[in-house]
Amino acid sequence: MDPLTLRLGSEPLPYFRTHEFSEVMLEVDTTIKRLVGTEVSSRAAVLAASGTGAMEAAVISTFTPSDKVLVVEGGAFGRRFGDICHAHGIPHEALQLQFGEALTADHLQRYTHTGLTGMLVNSHETSVGQLYNLRMLRDFCKANEVCLVVDAIGSFLADDYRMDELGVDVTIISSQKGLGLPPGLAVVIANRQTYEQRISRGRPRSVYLDLRAYFTDMERGQTPFTPAEGIVLQLHEKLRRLESETVESRINRSANLASDFRGRVRSLAVTVPSYPLSNALTPLLCDSAYDVFTRLKDEYGLWVTPSGGELKDVLIRVGHLGELTIEDNERLANALGEVV
Ligand SMILES: *Cc1c(COP(=O)(O)O)cnc(C)c1O
């Protein structure tokens, strides 16, 4: 996290049902749309929720039990989309990838002309670090008239992401990844067509996660429920800075950290998987992966990300987001060299 964000987090919070706070929200609305690369006619909803809250809100506000949705399940976050569809009775099929398997056009080919109306995908399946080819997904969705909902939480500000150019109908992002803010705020952005033809006509069985109220309240810079106000203020400040620094330079920063780190670990007893990677993190296959995580934490004061489930002892992940530096990479690569 950067010093300006941290400083803002220490300030007391003003009351928010005011003209002044609405101005802040409206600026967040227009800036975030610009930064994800979508037209002003798109709609943004700011939720007090972790990323999963926004995933669930997006799914139940966009799709109904009359839809048929393809879920790309290449890891834990893809499975989460499947779980959400299951919980809400939204018919779905899972395109399951084995660990290590890259998503290709051949996988999609099987689903042409099968009556699909939607697709749910995480642009970067953060649990394993695979970056999907969104242009390939766009072409499939266009050809099959499928509504494309993308969880871009794991790649926003780390990988190139331009919503309209990529034919994405609904984008989901959250505060605690590339934006480098505390967790607890998430944003759903829907293009005009999806808002008008799907979301505004929907009747999701939820009060808190019904996006319609968020979208209409945003017209006057407000939210239906108490916003994560402190994080909104941190987001507002961060977005302003991103506008002047540019999104491209943020992405380059992660890209440079990623390529530097991958170069440093080439000579170590670790393997980087061969599927396409995001700049947000480097997945590393190594023996006793969970012990490596624990030893780096306890013996070196360095925190990497362990995996859950069957990858627990196989895979760790090293982040390249936020204020990390080349010196951090050097320290970690040296420690890794000793531990593995
Ligand atoms: C981090 C992340 C989420 C958010 O999960 P929460 O724990 O609910 O914030 C969702 N999708 C992806 C791809 C992520 O990387």
Tab-separated table of C-alpha atoms and ligand atoms in Angstrom:
chain	number	residue	atom	x	y	z
A	1	MET	CA	0.000	0.000	0.000
A	2	ASP	CA	1.287	3.497	-0.713
A	3	PRO	CA	1.819	6.292	1.834
A	4	LEU	CA	-0.985	8.535	0.564
A	5	THR	CA	-3.558	5.739	0.807
A	6	LEU	CA	-2.324	4.894	4.306
A	7	ARG	CA	-2.511	8.483	5.448
A	8	LEU	CA	-6.090	8.838	4.205
A	9	GLY	CA	-6.995	5.664	6.084
A	10	SER	CA	-6.097	7.321	9.376
A	11	GLU	CA	-8.522	10.236	8.939
A	12	PRO	CA	-11.967	10.483	10.564
A	13	LEU	CA	-14.927	10.015	8.212
A	14	PRO	CA	-17.494	12.703	7.412
A	15	TYR	CA	-21.236	12.027	7.146
A	16	PHE	CA	-21.988	10.770	3.626
A	17	ARG	CA	-25.581	11.614	2.689
A	18	THR	CA	-24.365	14.976	1.497
A	19	HIS	CA	-23.814	16.890	-1.686
A	20	GLU	CA	-20.064	16.836	-0.992
A	21	PHE	CA	-19.866	13.042	-0.775
A	22	SER	CA	-22.057	12.684	-3.875
A	23	GLU	CA	-19.514	14.754	-5.794
A	24	VAL	CA	-16.764	12.349	-4.745
A	25	MET	CA	-18.850	9.337	-5.801
A	26	LEU	CA	-19.729	10.855	-9.165
A	27	GLU	CA	-16.057	11.475	-9.853
A	28	VAL	CA	-15.303	7.851	-8.885
A	29	ASP	CA	-18.053	6.771	-11.295
A	30	THR	CA	-16.689	8.628	-14.317
A	31	THR	CA	-13.026	7.950	-13.565
A	32	ILE	CA	-13.388	4.244	-13.008
A	33	LYS	CA	-15.317	3.852	-16.253
A	34	ARG	CA	-12.554	5.662	-18.098
A	35	LEU	CA	-9.845	3.537	-16.488
A	36	VAL	CA	-11.523	0.202	-17.294
A	37	GLY	CA	-12.056	1.423	-20.847
A	38	THR	CA	-15.799	1.740	-21.151
A	39	GLU	CA	-18.152	4.459	-22.350
A	40	VAL	CA	-19.780	6.975	-20.019
A	41	SER	CA	-23.141	5.389	-20.861
A	42	SER	CA	-22.061	2.267	-18.902
A	43	ARG	CA	-23.231	1.957	-15.304
A	44	ALA	CA	-21.075	1.506	-12.197
A	45	ALA	CA	-22.202	0.122	-8.829
A	46	VAL	CA	-19.996	0.567	-5.757
A	47	LEU	CA	-20.631	-2.116	-3.134
A	48	ALA	CA	-19.503	-2.508	0.449
A	49	ALA	CA	-18.440	-6.109	-0.092
A	50	SER	CA	-15.430	-8.247	-0.829
A	51	GLY	CA	-14.928	-9.326	-4.428
A	52	THR	CA	-17.173	-12.340	-4.043
A	53	GLY	CA	-20.090	-10.091	-3.054
A	54	ALA	CA	-19.696	-8.266	-6.346
A	55	MET	CA	-19.388	-11.563	-8.264
A	56	GLU	CA	-22.670	-12.742	-6.735
A	57	ALA	CA	-24.381	-9.381	-7.339
A	58	ALA	CA	-23.256	-9.396	-10.982
A	59	VAL	CA	-24.399	-12.966	-11.598
A	60	ILE	CA	-27.863	-12.701	-10.028
A	61	SER	CA	-28.534	-9.253	-11.486
A	62	THR	CA	-27.501	-10.254	-15.008
A	63	PHE	CA	-28.778	-13.824	-15.316
A	64	THR	CA	-31.998	-15.643	-14.429
A	65	PRO	CA	-33.083	-19.299	-14.304
A	66	SER	CA	-33.970	-18.919	-18.021
A	67	ASP	CA	-30.328	-18.430	-18.970
A	68	LYS	CA	-27.671	-21.009	-19.752
A	69	VAL	CA	-24.240	-19.935	-18.642
A	70	LEU	CA	-20.784	-21.316	-19.378
A	71	VAL	CA	-18.400	-21.033	-16.433
A	72	VAL	CA	-14.661	-21.248	-17.078
A	73	GLU	CA	-13.402	-23.241	-14.101
A	74	GLY	CA	-9.617	-23.146	-14.116
A	75	GLY	CA	-9.246	-22.859	-10.362
A	76	ALA	CA	-10.846	-21.694	-7.119
A	77	PHE	CA	-12.268	-18.427	-8.440
A	78	GLY	CA	-13.855	-20.079	-11.475
A	79	ARG	CA	-15.421	-22.660	-9.149
A	80	ARG	CA	-16.803	-19.807	-7.074
A	81	PHE	CA	-18.787	-18.580	-10.088
A	82	GLY	CA	-20.137	-22.122	-10.440
A	83	ASP	CA	-21.106	-22.165	-6.757
A	84	ILE	CA	-22.940	-18.860	-7.146
A	85	CYS	CA	-24.928	-20.145	-10.147
A	86	HIS	CA	-25.725	-23.303	-8.218
A	87	ALA	CA	-26.930	-21.396	-5.145
A	88	HIS	CA	-29.261	-19.253	-7.259
A	89	GLY	CA	-30.597	-21.898	-9.622
A	90	ILE	CA	-28.953	-20.430	-12.721
A	91	PRO	CA	-28.391	-23.216	-15.273
A	92	HIS	CA	-24.687	-23.514	-15.988
A	93	GLU	CA	-22.065	-25.716	-17.515
A	94	ALA	CA	-18.499	-25.873	-16.286
A	95	LEU	CA	-15.588	-25.780	-18.696
A	96	GLN	CA	-13.136	-27.477	-16.387
A	97	LEU	CA	-9.406	-27.161	-16.852
A	98	GLN	CA	-6.964	-29.521	-15.194
A	99	PHE	CA	-4.215	-27.837	-13.218
A	100	GLY	CA	-1.540	-26.797	-15.705
A	101	GLU	CA	-3.857	-26.862	-18.718
A	102	ALA	CA	-4.119	-23.670	-20.800
A	103	LEU	CA	-7.522	-22.490	-22.064
A	104	THR	CA	-7.654	-22.710	-25.886
A	105	ALA	CA	-10.141	-22.090	-28.689
A	106	ASP	CA	-10.608	-25.869	-28.939
A	107	HIS	CA	-12.110	-25.946	-25.446
A	108	LEU	CA	-14.654	-23.332	-26.505
A	109	GLN	CA	-15.426	-24.965	-29.825
A	110	ARG	CA	-17.421	-27.698	-28.064
A	111	TYR	CA	-19.896	-25.112	-26.811
A	112	THR	CA	-20.810	-23.395	-30.091
A	113	HIS	CA	-24.523	-23.555	-30.894
A	114	THR	CA	-25.423	-25.165	-27.581
A	115	GLY	CA	-27.919	-22.484	-26.576
A	116	LEU	CA	-25.583	-20.582	-24.269
A	117	THR	CA	-26.712	-17.091	-23.255
A	118	GLY	CA	-23.893	-16.141	-20.893
A	119	MET	CA	-20.285	-16.698	-19.929
A	120	LEU	CA	-18.613	-16.210	-16.551
A	121	VAL	CA	-14.843	-15.996	-16.444
A	122	ASN	CA	-12.051	-14.595	-14.259
A	123	SER	CA	-9.725	-12.745	-16.660
A	124	HIS	CA	-6.876	-13.893	-14.432
A	125	GLU	CA	-7.577	-17.097	-12.463
A	126	THR	CA	-5.610	-15.821	-9.506
A	127	SER	CA	-5.576	-19.119	-7.607
A	128	VAL	CA	-3.109	-20.541	-10.151
A	129	GLY	CA	-1.973	-17.416	-12.048
A	130	GLN	CA	-3.389	-18.276	-15.473
A	131	LEU	CA	-4.259	-15.279	-17.658
A	132	TYR	CA	-6.997	-16.116	-20.162
A	133	ASN	CA	-7.032	-14.809	-23.720
A	134	LEU	CA	-9.938	-12.375	-23.551
A	135	ARG	CA	-9.857	-11.671	-27.284
A	136	MET	CA	-10.499	-15.337	-27.938
A	137	LEU	CA	-13.371	-15.318	-25.431
A	138	ARG	CA	-14.760	-12.152	-26.993
A	139	ASP	CA	-14.799	-13.723	-30.465
A	140	PHE	CA	-16.623	-16.779	-29.130
A	141	CYS	CA	-19.170	-14.660	-27.250
A	142	LYS	CA	-19.791	-12.378	-30.229
A	143	ALA	CA	-20.298	-15.317	-32.597
A	144	ASN	CA	-22.672	-17.042	-30.176
A	145	GLU	CA	-24.470	-13.925	-28.884
A	146	VAL	CA	-23.364	-14.660	-25.365
A	147	CYS	CA	-23.366	-12.059	-22.569
A	148	LEU	CA	-19.791	-11.886	-21.258
A	149	VAL	CA	-19.273	-11.247	-17.531
A	150	VAL	CA	-15.616	-10.881	-16.511
A	151	ASP	CA	-14.207	-10.914	-12.998
A	152	ALA	CA	-11.178	-8.689	-13.631
A	153	ILE	CA	-10.239	-8.517	-9.942
A	154	GLY	CA	-6.971	-10.356	-10.444
A	155	SER	CA	-5.798	-8.382	-13.445
A	156	PHE	CA	-7.116	-4.814	-13.262
A	157	LEU	CA	-4.030	-2.513	-13.241
A	158	ALA	CA	-1.674	-5.481	-13.714
A	159	ASP	CA	-2.632	-6.627	-17.231
A	160	ASP	CA	-4.021	-4.758	-20.184
A	161	TYR	CA	-7.807	-4.588	-19.746
A	162	ARG	CA	-10.083	-2.501	-21.934
A	163	MET	CA	-13.675	-3.483	-21.329
A	164	ASP	CA	-15.363	-2.223	-24.499
A	165	GLU	CA	-12.556	-3.256	-26.813
A	166	LEU	CA	-12.644	-6.739	-25.300
A	167	GLY	CA	-16.405	-6.982	-25.823
A	168	VAL	CA	-17.000	-7.375	-22.094
A	169	ASP	CA	-20.588	-6.680	-20.986
A	170	VAL	CA	-20.051	-6.686	-17.218
A	171	THR	CA	-16.763	-6.097	-15.350
A	172	ILE	CA	-16.094	-6.852	-11.690
A	173	ILE	CA	-13.201	-5.324	-9.727
A	174	SER	CA	-12.379	-4.998	-6.043
A	175	SER	CA	-10.327	-2.725	-3.830
A	176	GLN	CA	-7.661	-5.022	-2.412
A	177	LYS	CA	-5.678	-6.175	-5.456
A	178	GLY	CA	-4.204	-3.878	-8.132
A	179	LEU	CA	-5.713	-0.779	-6.549
A	180	GLY	CA	-3.776	-1.437	-3.348
A	181	LEU	CA	-6.619	-0.378	-1.033
A	182	PRO	CA	-8.023	-2.155	2.029
A	183	PRO	CA	-10.475	-4.986	1.300
A	184	GLY	CA	-14.198	-4.265	1.590
A	185	LEU	CA	-15.144	-2.350	-1.549
A	186	ALA	CA	-16.024	-3.803	-4.937
A	187	VAL	CA	-17.317	-2.355	-8.188
A	188	VAL	CA	-19.542	-3.836	-10.888
A	189	ILE	CA	-19.621	-2.046	-14.240
A	190	ALA	CA	-22.250	-2.967	-16.836
A	191	ASN	CA	-22.477	-1.629	-20.367
A	192	ARG	CA	-25.623	0.141	-21.458
A	193	GLN	CA	-27.055	-2.731	-23.467
A	194	THR	CA	-26.696	-5.211	-20.614
A	195	TYR	CA	-28.127	-2.713	-18.166
A	196	GLU	CA	-31.152	-2.004	-20.331
A	197	GLN	CA	-31.847	-5.483	-21.657
A	198	ARG	CA	-30.962	-7.613	-18.665
A	199	ILE	CA	-30.249	-5.886	-15.365
A	200	SER	CA	-33.040	-3.288	-15.366
A	201	ARG	CA	-35.578	-6.017	-16.210
A	202	GLY	CA	-34.294	-8.554	-13.679
A	203	ARG	CA	-35.810	-9.471	-10.326
A	204	PRO	CA	-32.970	-10.984	-8.301
A	205	ARG	CA	-33.954	-12.697	-5.064
A	206	SER	CA	-31.723	-10.537	-2.919
A	207	VAL	CA	-32.029	-7.123	-1.339
A	208	TYR	CA	-28.403	-6.267	-0.716
A	209	LEU	CA	-27.046	-7.654	-3.991
A	210	ASP	CA	-29.732	-6.317	-6.357
A	211	LEU	CA	-27.663	-4.019	-8.582
A	212	ARG	CA	-30.637	-2.021	-9.867
A	213	ALA	CA	-30.774	0.179	-6.775
A	214	TYR	CA	-27.007	0.777	-6.886
A	215	PHE	CA	-27.150	1.857	-10.508
A	216	THR	CA	-30.076	4.233	-10.082
A	217	ASP	CA	-28.725	5.745	-6.849
A	218	MET	CA	-25.383	6.340	-8.560
A	219	GLU	CA	-27.145	8.789	-10.888
A	220	ARG	CA	-27.008	11.202	-7.929
A	221	GLY	CA	-23.721	9.905	-6.483
A	222	GLN	CA	-25.212	7.763	-3.730
A	223	THR	CA	-25.556	4.103	-2.732
A	224	PRO	CA	-28.662	2.334	-1.365
A	225	PHE	CA	-26.812	1.212	1.784
A	226	THR	CA	-23.943	2.677	3.805
A	227	PRO	CA	-20.891	2.686	1.548
A	228	ALA	CA	-17.420	1.571	2.682
A	229	GLU	CA	-16.885	5.263	3.020
A	230	GLY	CA	-13.237	5.350	4.031
A	231	ILE	CA	-12.301	3.109	1.126
A	232	VAL	CA	-14.387	5.224	-1.264
A	233	LEU	CA	-12.280	8.230	-0.242
A	234	GLN	CA	-9.061	6.261	-0.692
A	235	LEU	CA	-10.308	5.011	-4.055
A	236	HIS	CA	-11.199	8.527	-5.155
A	237	GLU	CA	-7.708	9.783	-4.375
A	238	LYS	CA	-6.068	6.752	-5.991
A	239	LEU	CA	-8.084	7.068	-9.189
A	240	ARG	CA	-7.106	10.721	-9.516
A	241	ARG	CA	-3.459	9.766	-9.238
A	242	LEU	CA	-3.878	6.917	-11.711
A	243	GLU	CA	-5.331	9.340	-14.220
A	244	SER	CA	-2.207	11.466	-14.154
A	245	GLU	CA	0.281	8.598	-13.791
A	246	THR	CA	-1.657	6.560	-16.399
A	247	VAL	CA	-2.895	2.990	-16.169
A	248	GLU	CA	-0.217	1.900	-18.646
A	249	SER	CA	2.601	2.923	-16.312
A	250	ARG	CA	0.944	0.974	-13.465
A	251	ILE	CA	0.706	-2.085	-15.664
A	252	ASN	CA	4.323	-1.655	-16.750
A	253	ARG	CA	5.415	-1.515	-13.154
A	254	SER	CA	3.877	-4.934	-12.459
A	255	ALA	CA	5.141	-6.296	-15.776
A	256	ASN	CA	8.709	-5.226	-14.913
A	257	LEU	CA	8.510	-6.712	-11.420
A	258	ALA	CA	7.133	-9.944	-12.857
A	259	SER	CA	9.790	-10.364	-15.535
A	260	ASP	CA	12.574	-9.425	-13.123
A	261	PHE	CA	11.356	-11.981	-10.592
A	262	ARG	CA	10.896	-14.736	-13.162
A	263	GLY	CA	14.456	-14.150	-14.325
A	264	ARG	CA	15.810	-14.437	-10.783
A	265	VAL	CA	14.130	-17.769	-9.998
A	266	ARG	CA	15.185	-19.499	-13.215
A	267	SER	CA	18.237	-21.017	-11.542
A	268	LEU	CA	16.357	-22.171	-8.401
A	269	ALA	CA	14.655	-25.479	-7.612
A	270	VAL	CA	11.253	-24.094	-8.570
A	271	THR	CA	9.204	-24.303	-11.775
A	272	VAL	CA	7.024	-21.649	-13.331
A	273	PRO	CA	3.986	-23.278	-15.050
A	274	SER	CA	3.800	-23.040	-18.833
A	275	TYR	CA	0.274	-21.589	-19.244
A	276	PRO	CA	-0.055	-17.850	-20.027
A	277	LEU	CA	0.689	-15.742	-16.945
A	278	SER	CA	-0.651	-12.512	-15.537
A	279	ASN	CA	1.712	-9.752	-14.438
A	280	ALA	CA	-0.084	-9.713	-11.087
A	281	LEU	CA	1.744	-12.716	-9.694
A	282	THR	CA	4.153	-15.544	-10.413
A	283	PRO	CA	2.999	-19.059	-9.520
A	284	LEU	CA	5.854	-21.306	-8.405
A	285	LEU	CA	5.776	-25.077	-8.257
A	286	CYS	CA	8.089	-26.416	-5.578
A	287	ASP	CA	8.434	-29.284	-3.125
A	288	SER	CA	6.658	-28.857	0.234
A	289	ALA	CA	5.175	-25.556	-0.956
A	290	TYR	CA	3.296	-24.869	2.256
A	291	ASP	CA	6.470	-25.329	4.315
A	292	VAL	CA	8.241	-22.900	1.999
A	293	PHE	CA	5.507	-20.348	2.700
A	294	THR	CA	5.821	-20.908	6.468
A	295	ARG	CA	9.613	-20.741	6.525
A	296	LEU	CA	9.734	-17.554	4.432
A	297	LYS	CA	7.268	-15.996	6.866
A	298	ASP	CA	8.803	-17.199	10.123
A	299	GLU	CA	12.502	-17.163	9.299
A	300	TYR	CA	12.750	-14.281	6.835
A	301	GLY	CA	9.702	-12.073	7.551
A	302	LEU	CA	8.662	-12.437	3.892
A	303	TRP	CA	5.063	-13.207	3.015
A	304	VAL	CA	4.153	-15.026	-0.156
A	305	THR	CA	0.745	-16.589	-0.837
A	306	PRO	CA	0.168	-20.283	-0.148
A	307	SER	CA	-2.410	-22.354	-2.020
A	308	GLY	CA	-5.386	-24.212	-0.654
A	309	GLY	CA	-6.829	-27.648	-1.356
A	310	GLU	CA	-4.891	-30.068	-3.505
A	311	LEU	CA	-2.298	-27.443	-4.494
A	312	LYS	CA	-1.328	-26.754	-0.882
A	313	ASP	CA	1.961	-28.629	-0.976
A	314	VAL	CA	2.631	-27.902	-4.638
A	315	LEU	CA	2.190	-24.206	-5.396
A	316	ILE	CA	3.021	-20.820	-3.884
A	317	ARG	CA	2.300	-17.463	-5.478
A	318	VAL	CA	4.417	-14.319	-5.454
A	319	GLY	CA	2.642	-11.001	-5.971
A	320	HIS	CA	3.836	-8.128	-8.165
A	321	LEU	CA	1.223	-5.526	-7.258
A	322	GLY	CA	1.306	-2.220	-5.430
A	323	GLU	CA	4.440	-0.690	-3.959
A	324	LEU	CA	6.706	-3.730	-4.243
A	325	THR	CA	10.160	-3.033	-5.677
A	326	ILE	CA	13.019	-4.777	-7.476
A	327	GLU	CA	14.871	-4.832	-4.110
A	328	ASP	CA	11.953	-6.810	-2.643
A	329	ASN	CA	12.316	-9.296	-5.500
A	330	GLU	CA	16.024	-9.615	-4.790
A	331	ARG	CA	15.458	-10.273	-1.092
A	332	LEU	CA	12.766	-12.836	-1.784
A	333	ALA	CA	14.722	-14.632	-4.510
A	334	ASN	CA	17.734	-14.901	-2.179
A	335	ALA	CA	15.604	-16.276	0.647
A	336	LEU	CA	13.849	-18.687	-1.722
A	337	GLY	CA	17.227	-19.925	-2.914
A	338	GLU	CA	18.112	-20.851	0.688
A	339	VAL	CA	14.723	-22.366	1.558
A	340	VAL	CA	14.105	-24.551	-1.519
B	1	LIG	C1	-9.152	-11.877	-4.949
B	1	LIG	C2	-10.103	-12.319	-5.998
B	1	LIG	C3	-11.496	-12.294	-5.776
B	1	LIG	C4	-12.097	-11.718	-4.536
B	1	LIG	O1	-12.295	-12.555	-3.499
B	1	LIG	P1	-12.767	-11.957	-2.094
B	1	LIG	O2	-11.986	-12.758	-1.103
B	1	LIG	O3	-14.224	-12.177	-2.002
B	1	LIG	O4	-12.421	-10.494	-2.100
B	1	LIG	C5	-12.325	-12.710	-6.796
B	1	LIG	N1	-11.831	-13.129	-7.971
B	1	LIG	C6	-10.521	-13.152	-8.222
B	1	LIG	C7	-10.048	-13.611	-9.555
B	1	LIG	C8	-9.618	-12.744	-7.244
B	1	LIG	O5	-8.307	-12.745	-7.487
